[in-house]
Amino acid sequence: MESACQKSYSHYYPPIITPSIEQQVNRAERHFDQHSSEHSRRRKEWAAPKIPHQLASAKLSSRSTVKTVAFHRKPFCSGILIWNVNLSSETVEYFASCPGRKRNMPAVTLHSGTDDTSPVLGTAHFRCSHQTIFGIGDPKTDPNGVVWEQMQSSSRWLGRRRFKFEFTDRGKSNAVDSRSSLPSRRHLRWQRTVDPADSADNVTAKPSTRNYRLTDQGDGKVLAVFVMGDLNSVRKEGELRVLQWLSPSLEMAVILTCASISERLRRD
């Protein structure tokens, strides 16, 4: 018979049941299987490409391009030759002069020709690490005719994921509706994208963190996509694919801001 002390001990401290060796082996196998499956799942998530969140309002109405221009660096020069590759014979349509870090000189000057002796279409100045002041026109020959705009990098820290700017669009010259030919203020944004649909087969088939998508913040339409060139190519900067019809002034602003972003990335 158990004493009162033993009964009290068994009441507060139940007997310890040691699992058998077979139970311990089964438990260890189940734990190993769970750990292995969890490790495999985490490895797949880590290996999967990280696609950043795209705006829900950003939508591509058509994948066909209205115009495609290629950016090429001139040998032994910091200037950029901008080719129109839509024509049957490729021609140089613009030239972006980038003199480097020189005082009292624009960071980017857009010319309508093959070199810096051609007429000036617009200039861009880097005021600080996150601010770019640009204007369409020649500030030397017609300083009062240039309307200066500001492009601000809205990314945190030193990352250059987004560039916002406003521009007064003079309207479409071939517009049927007269109201659409009136000047309008447009809010635009360059944003990084790694969407494979934005890549061009003749530029790169792999997503790049240096690709940018231009979105109209008013209606959410994607106006253009800048696809960076192959890293193995020293001269080819990339291609600018225009997806919507743009007025001449807005097209020059898009090309000028795109060249400014390319120069910013080169300096970084």
PDB file of C-alpha atoms in Angstrom:
ATOM      1  CA  MET A   1       0.000   0.000   0.000  1.00  0.00           C
ATOM      2  CA  GLU A   2       1.214   3.535  -0.827  1.00  0.00           C
ATOM      3  CA  SER A   3       1.779   5.887   2.038  1.00  0.00           C
ATOM      4  CA  ALA A   4       0.194   9.319   2.301  1.00  0.00           C
ATOM      5  CA  CYS A   5       3.524  10.937   1.338  1.00  0.00           C
ATOM      6  CA  GLN A   6       3.806   8.859  -1.849  1.00  0.00           C
ATOM      7  CA  LYS A   7       0.209   9.665  -2.824  1.00  0.00           C
ATOM      8  CA  SER A   8       0.854  13.377  -2.312  1.00  0.00           C
ATOM      9  CA  TYR A   9       4.070  13.170  -4.383  1.00  0.00           C
ATOM     10  CA  SER A  10       2.334  11.362  -7.253  1.00  0.00           C
ATOM     11  CA  HIS A  11      -0.502  13.890  -7.167  1.00  0.00           C
ATOM     12  CA  TYR A  12       1.764  16.884  -7.674  1.00  0.00           C
ATOM     13  CA  TYR A  13       4.497  15.193  -9.707  1.00  0.00           C
ATOM     14  CA  PRO A  14       3.090  12.621 -12.156  1.00  0.00           C
ATOM     15  CA  PRO A  15       5.443   9.848 -13.202  1.00  0.00           C
ATOM     16  CA  ILE A  16       7.755  10.593 -16.136  1.00  0.00           C
ATOM     17  CA  ILE A  17       7.032   8.400 -19.151  1.00  0.00           C
ATOM     18  CA  THR A  18      10.140   7.930 -21.274  1.00  0.00           C
ATOM     19  CA  PRO A  19       9.342   7.353 -24.983  1.00  0.00           C
ATOM     20  CA  SER A  20      10.715   4.266 -26.556  1.00  0.00           C
ATOM     21  CA  ILE A  21      13.585   4.314 -29.021  1.00  0.00           C
ATOM     22  CA  GLU A  22      11.200   3.732 -31.937  1.00  0.00           C
ATOM     23  CA  GLN A  23       9.075   6.723 -30.933  1.00  0.00           C
ATOM     24  CA  GLN A  24      12.160   8.903 -30.625  1.00  0.00           C
ATOM     25  CA  VAL A  25      13.337   7.857 -34.098  1.00  0.00           C
ATOM     26  CA  ASN A  26       9.912   8.595 -35.634  1.00  0.00           C
ATOM     27  CA  ARG A  27       9.796  11.990 -33.958  1.00  0.00           C
ATOM     28  CA  ALA A  28      13.273  12.839 -35.230  1.00  0.00           C
ATOM     29  CA  GLU A  29      12.336  11.806 -38.787  1.00  0.00           C
ATOM     30  CA  ARG A  30       9.208  13.981 -38.736  1.00  0.00           C
ATOM     31  CA  HIS A  31      11.215  16.944 -37.436  1.00  0.00           C
ATOM     32  CA  PHE A  32      13.842  16.436 -40.166  1.00  0.00           C
ATOM     33  CA  ASP A  33      11.182  16.265 -42.898  1.00  0.00           C
ATOM     34  CA  GLN A  34       9.532  19.468 -41.673  1.00  0.00           C
ATOM     35  CA  HIS A  35      12.870  21.270 -41.429  1.00  0.00           C
ATOM     36  CA  SER A  36      13.909  20.076 -44.895  1.00  0.00           C
ATOM     37  CA  SER A  37      10.656  21.197 -46.531  1.00  0.00           C
ATOM     38  CA  GLU A  38      10.814  24.577 -44.793  1.00  0.00           C
ATOM     39  CA  HIS A  39      14.423  25.049 -45.892  1.00  0.00           C
ATOM     40  CA  SER A  40      13.504  24.136 -49.473  1.00  0.00           C
ATOM     41  CA  ARG A  41      10.612  26.618 -49.471  1.00  0.00           C
ATOM     42  CA  ARG A  42      12.794  29.440 -48.160  1.00  0.00           C
ATOM     43  CA  ARG A  43      15.480  28.649 -50.715  1.00  0.00           C
ATOM     44  CA  LYS A  44      12.943  28.863 -53.561  1.00  0.00           C
ATOM     45  CA  GLU A  45      11.629  32.181 -52.253  1.00  0.00           C
ATOM     46  CA  TRP A  46      15.169  33.539 -52.016  1.00  0.00           C
ATOM     47  CA  ALA A  47      16.052  32.379 -55.551  1.00  0.00           C
ATOM     48  CA  ALA A  48      12.878  33.831 -57.077  1.00  0.00           C
ATOM     49  CA  PRO A  49      13.319  37.277 -58.695  1.00  0.00           C
ATOM     50  CA  LYS A  50      12.120  40.150 -56.529  1.00  0.00           C
ATOM     51  CA  ILE A  51       9.477  42.036 -58.508  1.00  0.00           C
ATOM     52  CA  PRO A  52       8.711  45.447 -56.979  1.00  0.00           C
ATOM     53  CA  HIS A  53       5.132  46.514 -56.487  1.00  0.00           C
ATOM     54  CA  GLN A  54       3.781  48.299 -59.524  1.00  0.00           C
ATOM     55  CA  LEU A  55       1.114  50.950 -59.340  1.00  0.00           C
ATOM     56  CA  ALA A  56      -2.364  49.608 -59.940  1.00  0.00           C
ATOM     57  CA  SER A  57      -3.110  52.638 -62.098  1.00  0.00           C
ATOM     58  CA  ALA A  58      -0.159  51.946 -64.417  1.00  0.00           C
ATOM     59  CA  LYS A  59      -1.444  50.056 -67.420  1.00  0.00           C
ATOM     60  CA  LEU A  60      -0.167  49.465 -70.920  1.00  0.00           C
ATOM     61  CA  SER A  61      -2.899  50.219 -73.428  1.00  0.00           C
ATOM     62  CA  SER A  62      -0.846  48.865 -76.334  1.00  0.00           C
ATOM     63  CA  ARG A  63       2.454  47.043 -76.613  1.00  0.00           C
ATOM     64  CA  SER A  64       3.210  48.562 -80.016  1.00  0.00           C
ATOM     65  CA  THR A  65       5.757  51.360 -79.964  1.00  0.00           C
ATOM     66  CA  VAL A  66       5.176  54.681 -81.662  1.00  0.00           C
ATOM     67  CA  LYS A  67       8.858  55.554 -81.754  1.00  0.00           C
ATOM     68  CA  THR A  68      12.122  53.922 -80.678  1.00  0.00           C
ATOM     69  CA  VAL A  69      15.383  55.784 -80.174  1.00  0.00           C
ATOM     70  CA  ALA A  70      18.715  54.229 -79.218  1.00  0.00           C
ATOM     71  CA  PHE A  71      21.252  55.883 -76.912  1.00  0.00           C
ATOM     72  CA  HIS A  72      24.935  55.416 -77.881  1.00  0.00           C
ATOM     73  CA  ARG A  73      27.983  56.887 -76.157  1.00  0.00           C
ATOM     74  CA  LYS A  74      30.512  58.437 -78.523  1.00  0.00           C
ATOM     75  CA  PRO A  75      34.006  56.923 -78.290  1.00  0.00           C
ATOM     76  CA  PHE A  76      36.423  58.956 -76.147  1.00  0.00           C
ATOM     77  CA  CYS A  77      33.573  61.350 -75.383  1.00  0.00           C
ATOM     78  CA  SER A  78      30.869  61.683 -72.752  1.00  0.00           C
ATOM     79  CA  GLY A  79      28.253  62.735 -75.296  1.00  0.00           C
ATOM     80  CA  ILE A  80      25.299  60.547 -76.268  1.00  0.00           C
ATOM     81  CA  LEU A  81      24.204  59.990 -79.863  1.00  0.00           C
ATOM     82  CA  ILE A  82      20.440  59.400 -80.026  1.00  0.00           C
ATOM     83  CA  TRP A  83      19.414  57.392 -83.082  1.00  0.00           C
ATOM     84  CA  ASN A  84      15.939  57.059 -84.557  1.00  0.00           C
ATOM     85  CA  VAL A  85      15.695  53.320 -85.266  1.00  0.00           C
ATOM     86  CA  ASN A  86      12.122  53.341 -86.602  1.00  0.00           C
ATOM     87  CA  LEU A  87      13.151  54.565 -90.013  1.00  0.00           C
ATOM     88  CA  SER A  88      14.285  52.232 -92.791  1.00  0.00           C
ATOM     89  CA  SER A  89      17.718  53.842 -92.540  1.00  0.00           C
ATOM     90  CA  GLU A  90      18.810  54.672 -88.991  1.00  0.00           C
ATOM     91  CA  THR A  91      19.672  58.334 -88.541  1.00  0.00           C
ATOM     92  CA  VAL A  92      21.022  60.424 -85.681  1.00  0.00           C
ATOM     93  CA  GLU A  93      18.173  62.638 -84.515  1.00  0.00           C
ATOM     94  CA  TYR A  94      19.581  64.148 -81.304  1.00  0.00           C
ATOM     95  CA  PHE A  95      22.874  64.606 -79.535  1.00  0.00           C
ATOM     96  CA  ALA A  96      23.139  64.976 -75.756  1.00  0.00           C
ATOM     97  CA  SER A  97      26.300  66.751 -74.661  1.00  0.00           C
ATOM     98  CA  CYS A  98      27.485  65.728 -71.172  1.00  0.00           C
ATOM     99  CA  PRO A  99      30.656  67.691 -70.305  1.00  0.00           C
ATOM    100  CA  GLY A 100      30.999  66.138 -66.870  1.00  0.00           C
ATOM    101  CA  ARG A 101      31.436  67.899 -63.539  1.00  0.00           C
ATOM    102  CA  LYS A 102      32.270  71.361 -64.852  1.00  0.00           C
ATOM    103  CA  ARG A 103      31.158  74.532 -63.144  1.00  0.00           C
ATOM    104  CA  ASN A 104      28.724  76.953 -64.757  1.00  0.00           C
ATOM    105  CA  MET A 105      27.894  74.438 -67.482  1.00  0.00           C
ATOM    106  CA  PRO A 106      24.739  72.369 -67.992  1.00  0.00           C
ATOM    107  CA  ALA A 107      25.015  68.724 -67.026  1.00  0.00           C
ATOM    108  CA  VAL A 108      23.131  67.742 -70.211  1.00  0.00           C
ATOM    109  CA  THR A 109      22.538  69.802 -73.358  1.00  0.00           C
ATOM    110  CA  LEU A 110      20.217  68.383 -76.015  1.00  0.00           C
ATOM    111  CA  HIS A 111      21.064  69.262 -79.642  1.00  0.00           C
ATOM    112  CA  SER A 112      19.123  68.599 -82.849  1.00  0.00           C
ATOM    113  CA  GLY A 113      22.027  67.085 -84.742  1.00  0.00           C
ATOM    114  CA  THR A 114      25.097  64.906 -84.536  1.00  0.00           C
ATOM    115  CA  ASP A 115      27.374  67.050 -82.328  1.00  0.00           C
ATOM    116  CA  ASP A 116      27.474  69.988 -79.931  1.00  0.00           C
ATOM    117  CA  THR A 117      27.607  72.520 -82.786  1.00  0.00           C
ATOM    118  CA  SER A 118      23.978  71.771 -83.716  1.00  0.00           C
ATOM    119  CA  PRO A 119      21.109  73.973 -82.471  1.00  0.00           C
ATOM    120  CA  VAL A 120      20.265  73.626 -78.786  1.00  0.00           C
ATOM    121  CA  LEU A 121      16.846  72.175 -77.940  1.00  0.00           C
ATOM    122  CA  GLY A 122      17.094  72.079 -74.159  1.00  0.00           C
ATOM    123  CA  THR A 123      19.415  71.969 -71.166  1.00  0.00           C
ATOM    124  CA  ALA A 124      19.456  70.307 -67.751  1.00  0.00           C
ATOM    125  CA  HIS A 125      21.341  71.311 -64.593  1.00  0.00           C
ATOM    126  CA  PHE A 126      22.034  69.125 -61.544  1.00  0.00           C
ATOM    127  CA  ARG A 127      21.423  71.386 -58.560  1.00  0.00           C
ATOM    128  CA  CYS A 128      21.902  68.704 -55.912  1.00  0.00           C
ATOM    129  CA  SER A 129      21.836  64.931 -55.616  1.00  0.00           C
ATOM    130  CA  HIS A 130      18.027  64.802 -55.908  1.00  0.00           C
ATOM    131  CA  GLN A 131      17.112  67.841 -58.009  1.00  0.00           C
ATOM    132  CA  THR A 132      17.385  68.488 -61.742  1.00  0.00           C
ATOM    133  CA  ILE A 133      16.395  71.791 -63.367  1.00  0.00           C
ATOM    134  CA  PHE A 134      15.643  71.482 -67.090  1.00  0.00           C
ATOM    135  CA  GLY A 135      14.126  73.648 -69.782  1.00  0.00           C
ATOM    136  CA  ILE A 136      13.173  73.372 -73.446  1.00  0.00           C
ATOM    137  CA  GLY A 137      14.854  75.978 -75.627  1.00  0.00           C
ATOM    138  CA  ASP A 138      18.213  77.712 -75.919  1.00  0.00           C
ATOM    139  CA  PRO A 139      18.950  79.828 -72.827  1.00  0.00           C
ATOM    140  CA  LYS A 140      21.755  81.700 -74.639  1.00  0.00           C
ATOM    141  CA  THR A 141      19.893  82.863 -77.744  1.00  0.00           C
ATOM    142  CA  ASP A 142      16.428  83.158 -76.156  1.00  0.00           C
ATOM    143  CA  PRO A 143      16.684  83.199 -72.349  1.00  0.00           C
ATOM    144  CA  ASN A 144      13.148  84.571 -71.890  1.00  0.00           C
ATOM    145  CA  GLY A 145      11.622  81.831 -74.015  1.00  0.00           C
ATOM    146  CA  VAL A 146      12.844  78.973 -71.816  1.00  0.00           C
ATOM    147  CA  VAL A 147      10.410  77.737 -69.165  1.00  0.00           C
ATOM    148  CA  TRP A 148      12.373  75.961 -66.447  1.00  0.00           C
ATOM    149  CA  GLU A 149      10.942  72.862 -64.826  1.00  0.00           C
ATOM    150  CA  GLN A 150      12.086  70.816 -61.854  1.00  0.00           C
ATOM    151  CA  MET A 151      12.568  67.037 -61.730  1.00  0.00           C
ATOM    152  CA  GLN A 152      12.804  65.699 -58.200  1.00  0.00           C
ATOM    153  CA  SER A 153      14.021  62.297 -57.094  1.00  0.00           C
ATOM    154  CA  SER A 154      11.375  61.098 -54.633  1.00  0.00           C
ATOM    155  CA  SER A 155      13.267  57.998 -53.522  1.00  0.00           C
ATOM    156  CA  ARG A 156      14.539  57.581 -50.002  1.00  0.00           C
ATOM    157  CA  TRP A 157      18.229  57.804 -49.166  1.00  0.00           C
ATOM    158  CA  LEU A 158      20.436  57.729 -52.293  1.00  0.00           C
ATOM    159  CA  GLY A 159      18.385  55.272 -54.334  1.00  0.00           C
ATOM    160  CA  ARG A 160      17.089  56.580 -57.644  1.00  0.00           C
ATOM    161  CA  ARG A 161      13.890  54.612 -58.067  1.00  0.00           C
ATOM    162  CA  ARG A 162      11.518  57.470 -58.948  1.00  0.00           C
ATOM    163  CA  PHE A 163      11.800  60.873 -60.630  1.00  0.00           C
ATOM    164  CA  LYS A 164       8.795  63.204 -60.616  1.00  0.00           C
ATOM    165  CA  PHE A 165       8.378  66.303 -62.745  1.00  0.00           C
ATOM    166  CA  GLU A 166       5.702  68.542 -64.234  1.00  0.00           C
ATOM    167  CA  PHE A 167       5.590  69.872 -67.764  1.00  0.00           C
ATOM    168  CA  THR A 168       3.333  72.215 -69.718  1.00  0.00           C
ATOM    169  CA  ASP A 169       2.314  70.306 -72.837  1.00  0.00           C
ATOM    170  CA  ARG A 170       1.514  72.571 -75.765  1.00  0.00           C
ATOM    171  CA  GLY A 171      -0.861  69.987 -77.206  1.00  0.00           C
ATOM    172  CA  LYS A 172      -1.039  67.860 -80.317  1.00  0.00           C
ATOM    173  CA  SER A 173      -0.533  69.655 -83.589  1.00  0.00           C
ATOM    174  CA  ASN A 174      -2.682  67.101 -85.446  1.00  0.00           C
ATOM    175  CA  ALA A 175      -5.493  67.047 -82.887  1.00  0.00           C
ATOM    176  CA  VAL A 176      -9.029  66.900 -84.266  1.00  0.00           C
ATOM    177  CA  ASP A 177     -10.519  68.306 -81.083  1.00  0.00           C
ATOM    178  CA  SER A 178      -9.411  71.913 -80.569  1.00  0.00           C
ATOM    179  CA  ARG A 179      -9.604  71.502 -76.784  1.00  0.00           C
ATOM    180  CA  SER A 180      -6.811  68.901 -76.854  1.00  0.00           C
ATOM    181  CA  SER A 181      -4.488  71.414 -78.569  1.00  0.00           C
ATOM    182  CA  LEU A 182      -4.645  73.788 -75.596  1.00  0.00           C
ATOM    183  CA  PRO A 183      -1.682  73.867 -73.194  1.00  0.00           C
ATOM    184  CA  SER A 184      -2.136  71.522 -70.262  1.00  0.00           C
ATOM    185  CA  ARG A 185      -0.110  70.831 -67.148  1.00  0.00           C
ATOM    186  CA  ARG A 186       0.996  67.194 -66.988  1.00  0.00           C
ATOM    187  CA  HIS A 187       2.333  65.332 -63.963  1.00  0.00           C
ATOM    188  CA  LEU A 188       4.827  62.663 -65.034  1.00  0.00           C
ATOM    189  CA  ARG A 189       6.988  60.156 -63.226  1.00  0.00           C
ATOM    190  CA  TRP A 190       9.943  57.968 -64.161  1.00  0.00           C
ATOM    191  CA  GLN A 191       9.943  54.803 -62.039  1.00  0.00           C
ATOM    192  CA  ARG A 192      12.168  51.756 -61.980  1.00  0.00           C
ATOM    193  CA  THR A 193      10.652  48.564 -63.341  1.00  0.00           C
ATOM    194  CA  VAL A 194      11.821  44.973 -63.769  1.00  0.00           C
ATOM    195  CA  ASP A 195       8.720  43.836 -65.611  1.00  0.00           C
ATOM    196  CA  PRO A 196       9.840  41.435 -68.398  1.00  0.00           C
ATOM    197  CA  ALA A 197       7.130  42.918 -70.626  1.00  0.00           C
ATOM    198  CA  ASP A 198       9.101  46.177 -70.675  1.00  0.00           C
ATOM    199  CA  SER A 199      12.255  44.521 -72.011  1.00  0.00           C
ATOM    200  CA  ALA A 200      13.195  44.675 -75.664  1.00  0.00           C
ATOM    201  CA  ASP A 201      14.473  41.542 -77.358  1.00  0.00           C
ATOM    202  CA  ASN A 202      17.170  43.433 -79.228  1.00  0.00           C
ATOM    203  CA  VAL A 203      18.456  45.134 -76.059  1.00  0.00           C
ATOM    204  CA  THR A 204      18.293  42.635 -73.221  1.00  0.00           C
ATOM    205  CA  ALA A 205      16.214  39.625 -72.297  1.00  0.00           C
ATOM    206  CA  LYS A 206      16.972  39.876 -68.588  1.00  0.00           C
ATOM    207  CA  PRO A 207      15.261  42.249 -66.168  1.00  0.00           C
ATOM    208  CA  SER A 208      17.436  45.133 -65.037  1.00  0.00           C
ATOM    209  CA  THR A 209      17.188  47.363 -61.989  1.00  0.00           C
ATOM    210  CA  ARG A 210      18.097  50.318 -64.218  1.00  0.00           C
ATOM    211  CA  ASN A 211      15.042  50.137 -66.475  1.00  0.00           C
ATOM    212  CA  TYR A 212      12.585  53.007 -66.090  1.00  0.00           C
ATOM    213  CA  ARG A 213       8.927  53.444 -66.986  1.00  0.00           C
ATOM    214  CA  LEU A 214       7.368  56.859 -67.635  1.00  0.00           C
ATOM    215  CA  THR A 215       3.797  57.124 -66.345  1.00  0.00           C
ATOM    216  CA  ASP A 216       1.284  59.941 -66.679  1.00  0.00           C
ATOM    217  CA  GLN A 217      -0.068  60.475 -63.173  1.00  0.00           C
ATOM    218  CA  GLY A 218      -3.261  62.003 -64.549  1.00  0.00           C
ATOM    219  CA  ASP A 219      -4.688  58.997 -66.411  1.00  0.00           C
ATOM    220  CA  GLY A 220      -2.225  56.264 -65.378  1.00  0.00           C
ATOM    221  CA  LYS A 221      -1.059  55.530 -68.929  1.00  0.00           C
ATOM    222  CA  VAL A 222       2.501  54.430 -69.621  1.00  0.00           C
ATOM    223  CA  LEU A 223       4.021  56.862 -72.108  1.00  0.00           C
ATOM    224  CA  ALA A 224       7.502  55.416 -72.555  1.00  0.00           C
ATOM    225  CA  VAL A 225       9.945  52.807 -71.269  1.00  0.00           C
ATOM    226  CA  PHE A 226      13.716  53.196 -71.101  1.00  0.00           C
ATOM    227  CA  VAL A 227      15.463  49.813 -71.315  1.00  0.00           C
ATOM    228  CA  MET A 228      19.124  49.808 -70.350  1.00  0.00           C
ATOM    229  CA  GLY A 229      21.611  48.102 -72.639  1.00  0.00           C
ATOM    230  CA  ASP A 230      23.761  45.075 -71.943  1.00  0.00           C
ATOM    231  CA  LEU A 231      26.422  45.612 -69.299  1.00  0.00           C
ATOM    232  CA  ASN A 232      28.987  44.077 -71.661  1.00  0.00           C
ATOM    233  CA  SER A 233      28.389  46.893 -74.136  1.00  0.00           C
ATOM    234  CA  VAL A 234      30.378  50.020 -73.305  1.00  0.00           C
ATOM    235  CA  ARG A 235      28.841  52.315 -75.905  1.00  0.00           C
ATOM    236  CA  LYS A 236      25.171  51.311 -75.965  1.00  0.00           C
ATOM    237  CA  GLU A 237      23.268  52.981 -73.140  1.00  0.00           C
ATOM    238  CA  GLY A 238      19.882  51.521 -74.000  1.00  0.00           C
ATOM    239  CA  GLU A 239      16.670  52.196 -75.892  1.00  0.00           C
ATOM    240  CA  LEU A 240      13.791  54.561 -75.267  1.00  0.00           C
ATOM    241  CA  ARG A 241      10.498  53.078 -76.446  1.00  0.00           C
ATOM    242  CA  VAL A 242       7.725  55.655 -76.826  1.00  0.00           C
ATOM    243  CA  LEU A 243       4.336  53.956 -76.451  1.00  0.00           C
ATOM    244  CA  GLN A 244       2.016  56.956 -76.912  1.00  0.00           C
ATOM    245  CA  TRP A 245       1.936  59.822 -79.387  1.00  0.00           C
ATOM    246  CA  LEU A 246       3.725  62.830 -77.857  1.00  0.00           C
ATOM    247  CA  SER A 247       3.776  66.452 -78.904  1.00  0.00           C
ATOM    248  CA  PRO A 248       7.167  67.726 -80.137  1.00  0.00           C
ATOM    249  CA  SER A 249       7.825  69.704 -76.947  1.00  0.00           C
ATOM    250  CA  LEU A 250       6.860  66.794 -74.689  1.00  0.00           C
ATOM    251  CA  GLU A 251       8.992  64.396 -76.738  1.00  0.00           C
ATOM    252  CA  MET A 252      12.028  66.638 -76.264  1.00  0.00           C
ATOM    253  CA  ALA A 253      11.295  66.847 -72.528  1.00  0.00           C
ATOM    254  CA  VAL A 254      11.049  63.054 -72.277  1.00  0.00           C
ATOM    255  CA  ILE A 255      14.339  62.540 -74.144  1.00  0.00           C
ATOM    256  CA  LEU A 256      16.075  65.270 -72.120  1.00  0.00           C
ATOM    257  CA  THR A 257      14.938  63.860 -68.762  1.00  0.00           C
ATOM    258  CA  CYS A 258      15.839  60.342 -69.889  1.00  0.00           C
ATOM    259  CA  ALA A 259      19.346  61.480 -70.852  1.00  0.00           C
ATOM    260  CA  SER A 260      19.626  63.275 -67.502  1.00  0.00           C
ATOM    261  CA  ILE A 261      18.732  60.096 -65.608  1.00  0.00           C
ATOM    262  CA  SER A 262      21.261  58.135 -67.670  1.00  0.00           C
ATOM    263  CA  GLU A 263      23.954  60.710 -66.852  1.00  0.00           C
ATOM    264  CA  ARG A 264      23.015  60.583 -63.171  1.00  0.00           C
ATOM    265  CA  LEU A 265      23.395  56.821 -63.114  1.00  0.00           C
ATOM    266  CA  ARG A 266      26.738  57.072 -64.919  1.00  0.00           C
ATOM    267  CA  ARG A 267      28.063  59.519 -62.330  1.00  0.00           C
ATOM    268  CA  ASP A 268      26.877  57.360 -59.449  1.00  0.00           C
TER     269      ASP A 268
END
